[in-house]
PDB file of C-alpha atoms in Angstrom:
ATOM      1  CA  MET A 904      16.175  28.439   5.943  1.00  0.00           C
ATOM      2  CA  LEU A 905      19.387  28.717   3.962  1.00  0.00           C
ATOM      3  CA  LEU A 906      22.631  27.359   5.336  1.00  0.00           C
ATOM      4  CA  TYR A 907      25.997  28.527   4.105  1.00  0.00           C
ATOM      5  CA  ILE A 908      28.488  25.671   4.265  1.00  0.00           C
ATOM      6  CA  ALA A 909      32.002  25.935   2.836  1.00  0.00           C
ATOM      7  CA  GLY A 910      31.052  28.183  -0.051  1.00  0.00           C
ATOM      8  CA  MET A 911      27.767  26.398  -0.797  1.00  0.00           C
ATOM      9  CA  VAL A 912      24.212  27.391  -0.052  1.00  0.00           C
ATOM     10  CA  TRP A 913      21.923  24.609   1.141  1.00  0.00           C
ATOM     11  CA  ASP A 914      18.180  25.144   1.349  1.00  0.00           C
ATOM     12  CA  LEU A 915      16.896  23.133   4.313  1.00  0.00           C
ATOM     13  CA  GLY A 916      13.241  23.802   3.401  1.00  0.00           C
ATOM     14  CA  GLU A 917      13.738  22.455  -0.109  1.00  0.00           C
ATOM     15  CA  ALA A 918      15.517  19.386   1.250  1.00  0.00           C
ATOM     16  CA  MET A 919      12.605  18.708   3.622  1.00  0.00           C
ATOM     17  CA  ARG A 920      10.060  19.073   0.783  1.00  0.00           C
ATOM     18  CA  LYS A 921      12.010  16.604  -1.353  1.00  0.00           C
ATOM     19  CA  LYS A 922      12.185  14.160   1.547  1.00  0.00           C
ATOM     20  CA  ALA A 923       8.417  14.478   2.114  1.00  0.00           C
ATOM     21  CA  GLU A 924       7.741  13.807  -1.587  1.00  0.00           C
ATOM     22  CA  PHE A 925      10.050  10.799  -1.571  1.00  0.00           C
ATOM     23  CA  GLU A 926       8.496   9.350   1.606  1.00  0.00           C
ATOM     24  CA  SER A 927       4.955   9.896   0.296  1.00  0.00           C
ATOM     25  CA  ALA A 928       5.751   8.142  -2.972  1.00  0.00           C
ATOM     26  CA  ARG A 929       7.430   5.276  -1.132  1.00  0.00           C
ATOM     27  CA  LEU A 930       4.451   4.801   1.205  1.00  0.00           C
ATOM     28  CA  MET A 931       1.914   4.987  -1.640  1.00  0.00           C
ATOM     29  CA  ASP A 932       3.907   2.346  -3.529  1.00  0.00           C
ATOM     30  CA  PHE A 933       3.931   0.068  -0.484  1.00  0.00           C
ATOM     31  CA  ASP A 934       0.185   0.568   0.099  1.00  0.00           C
ATOM     32  CA  PHE A 935      -0.574  -0.247  -3.533  1.00  0.00           C
ATOM     33  CA  ARG A 936       1.575  -3.379  -3.436  1.00  0.00           C
ATOM     34  CA  GLN A 937      -0.158  -4.436  -0.217  1.00  0.00           C
ATOM     35  CA  ARG A 938      -3.592  -3.946  -1.760  1.00  0.00           C
ATOM     36  CA  VAL A 939      -2.655  -5.955  -4.857  1.00  0.00           C
ATOM     37  CA  ARG A 940      -1.160  -8.762  -2.802  1.00  0.00           C
ATOM     38  CA  ALA A 941      -4.137  -8.889  -0.403  1.00  0.00           C
ATOM     39  CA  THR A 942      -6.532  -9.015  -3.360  1.00  0.00           C
ATOM     40  CA  ARG A 943      -4.553 -11.848  -4.953  1.00  0.00           C
ATOM     41  CA  LEU A 944      -4.492 -13.810  -1.687  1.00  0.00           C
ATOM     42  CA  LEU A 945      -8.217 -13.301  -1.177  1.00  0.00           C
ATOM     43  CA  ALA A 946      -9.086 -14.247  -4.766  1.00  0.00           C
ATOM     44  CA  ARG A 947      -6.897 -17.352  -4.577  1.00  0.00           C
ATOM     45  CA  ASN A 948      -8.520 -18.357  -1.281  1.00  0.00           C
ATOM     46  CA  LEU A 949     -12.010 -17.962  -2.747  1.00  0.00           C
ATOM     47  CA  GLY A 950     -11.154 -19.606  -6.070  1.00  0.00           C
ATOM     48  CA  LEU A 951     -11.805 -16.396  -8.037  1.00  0.00           C
ATOM     49  CA  ASN A 952      -9.907 -14.979 -11.010  1.00  0.00           C
ATOM     50  CA  GLU A 953      -6.909 -13.170  -9.466  1.00  0.00           C
ATOM     51  CA  ALA A 954      -5.926 -11.251 -12.584  1.00  0.00           C
ATOM     52  CA  ALA A 955      -9.442  -9.942 -13.175  1.00  0.00           C
ATOM     53  CA  LEU A 956      -9.834  -8.758  -9.585  1.00  0.00           C
ATOM     54  CA  VAL A 957      -6.392  -7.150  -9.495  1.00  0.00           C
ATOM     55  CA  GLY A 958      -7.352  -5.315 -12.687  1.00  0.00           C
ATOM     56  CA  GLU A 959     -10.338  -3.861 -10.849  1.00  0.00           C
ATOM     57  CA  ILE A 960      -8.068  -2.188  -8.273  1.00  0.00           C
ATOM     58  CA  ALA A 961      -7.412   0.704 -10.642  1.00  0.00           C
ATOM     59  CA  LEU A 962     -11.140   1.195 -11.194  1.00  0.00           C
ATOM     60  CA  ARG A 963     -12.576   0.760  -7.692  1.00  0.00           C
ATOM     61  CA  ASP A 964     -11.860   1.811  -4.155  1.00  0.00           C
ATOM     62  CA  GLU A 965     -11.532  -0.906  -1.522  1.00  0.00           C
ATOM     63  CA  ALA A 966     -15.243  -0.878  -0.576  1.00  0.00           C
ATOM     64  CA  ALA A 967     -16.389  -1.193  -4.194  1.00  0.00           C
ATOM     65  CA  LEU A 968     -13.863  -3.949  -4.816  1.00  0.00           C
ATOM     66  CA  LEU A 969     -15.166  -5.885  -1.820  1.00  0.00           C
ATOM     67  CA  ASP A 970     -18.731  -5.383  -3.072  1.00  0.00           C
ATOM     68  CA  LEU A 971     -17.704  -6.910  -6.407  1.00  0.00           C
ATOM     69  CA  ILE A 972     -16.015  -9.857  -4.702  1.00  0.00           C
ATOM     70  CA  ALA A 973     -19.092 -10.378  -2.504  1.00  0.00           C
ATOM     71  CA  GLU A 974     -21.193 -10.670  -5.671  1.00  0.00           C
ATOM     72  CA  GLN A 975     -18.821 -13.339  -6.983  1.00  0.00           C
ATOM     73  CA  SER A 976     -18.505 -15.351  -3.774  1.00  0.00           C
ATOM     74  CA  SER A 977     -20.687 -16.943  -1.156  1.00  0.00           C
ATOM     75  CA  LEU A 978     -19.367 -14.739   1.672  1.00  0.00           C
ATOM     76  CA  SER A 979     -21.393 -11.960   3.234  1.00  0.00           C
ATOM     77  CA  ARG A 980     -19.970  -8.472   2.882  1.00  0.00           C
ATOM     78  CA  GLU A 981     -19.058  -8.451   6.599  1.00  0.00           C
ATOM     79  CA  ASP A 982     -17.301 -11.824   6.463  1.00  0.00           C
ATOM     80  CA  LEU A 983     -15.542 -10.762   3.301  1.00  0.00           C
ATOM     81  CA  ALA A 984     -14.289  -7.553   4.949  1.00  0.00           C
ATOM     82  CA  ARG A 985     -12.857  -9.552   7.875  1.00  0.00           C
ATOM     83  CA  THR A 986     -11.240 -12.040   5.503  1.00  0.00           C
ATOM     84  CA  TYR A 987      -9.763  -9.231   3.420  1.00  0.00           C
ATOM     85  CA  GLU A 988      -8.333  -7.600   6.576  1.00  0.00           C
ATOM     86  CA  HIS A 989      -6.680 -10.907   7.457  1.00  0.00           C
ATOM     87  CA  PHE A 990      -5.089 -11.165   4.002  1.00  0.00           C
ATOM     88  CA  SER A 991      -4.133  -7.488   4.077  1.00  0.00           C
ATOM     89  CA  GLY A 992      -2.181  -8.123   7.279  1.00  0.00           C
ATOM     90  CA  GLU A 993      -0.577 -11.189   5.748  1.00  0.00           C
ATOM     91  CA  ALA A 994       0.319  -9.211   2.621  1.00  0.00           C
ATOM     92  CA  ARG A 995       1.873  -6.462   4.763  1.00  0.00           C
ATOM     93  CA  GLN A 996       4.047  -8.960   6.633  1.00  0.00           C
ATOM     94  CA  GLN A 997       5.180 -10.567   3.384  1.00  0.00           C
ATOM     95  CA  LEU A 998       6.072  -7.193   1.885  1.00  0.00           C
ATOM     96  CA  ILE A 999       7.958  -6.111   5.003  1.00  0.00           C
ATOM     97  CA  ALA A1000       9.951  -9.355   4.826  1.00  0.00           C
ATOM     98  CA  GLU A1001      10.721  -8.730   1.137  1.00  0.00           C
ATOM     99  CA  ARG A1002      11.118  -4.943   0.984  1.00  0.00           C
ATOM    100  CA  GLY A1003      11.636  -3.763   4.551  1.00  0.00           C
ATOM    101  CA  ASP A1004       9.460  -1.784   6.929  1.00  0.00           C
ATOM    102  CA  PRO A1005       7.716   1.131   5.205  1.00  0.00           C
ATOM    103  CA  THR A1006       7.798   3.300   8.320  1.00  0.00           C
ATOM    104  CA  PRO A1007       9.218   6.678   7.256  1.00  0.00           C
ATOM    105  CA  ASN A1008      12.803   7.372   8.158  1.00  0.00           C
ATOM    106  CA  ARG A1009      13.071  10.229  10.616  1.00  0.00           C
ATOM    107  CA  LEU A1010      15.691  12.938  10.460  1.00  0.00           C
ATOM    108  CA  GLY A1011      17.840  13.497  13.499  1.00  0.00           C
TER     109      GLY A1011
END
């Protein structure tokens, strides 16, 4: 949909695509930061090497990362998953306090 405003043409569809790209990038950034922070909190709590585990985030999905941590700790996989969820929630709250709520901004 093209709008003609005071001698200018504005493409509403293009503006919406750009907004969607921006929001997606912003949410992916927040999710990544949350995952890193939760992993650091979990590693610190278990006395594991934070830097090494954070480095594994790029190589493993969440399930594989938790499997690795389970191998390095005394927690069962199920207990570890619950503990990680706790720290993920804590990480989210910390990030919201620091960076604001990641909920997408709605138009109109």
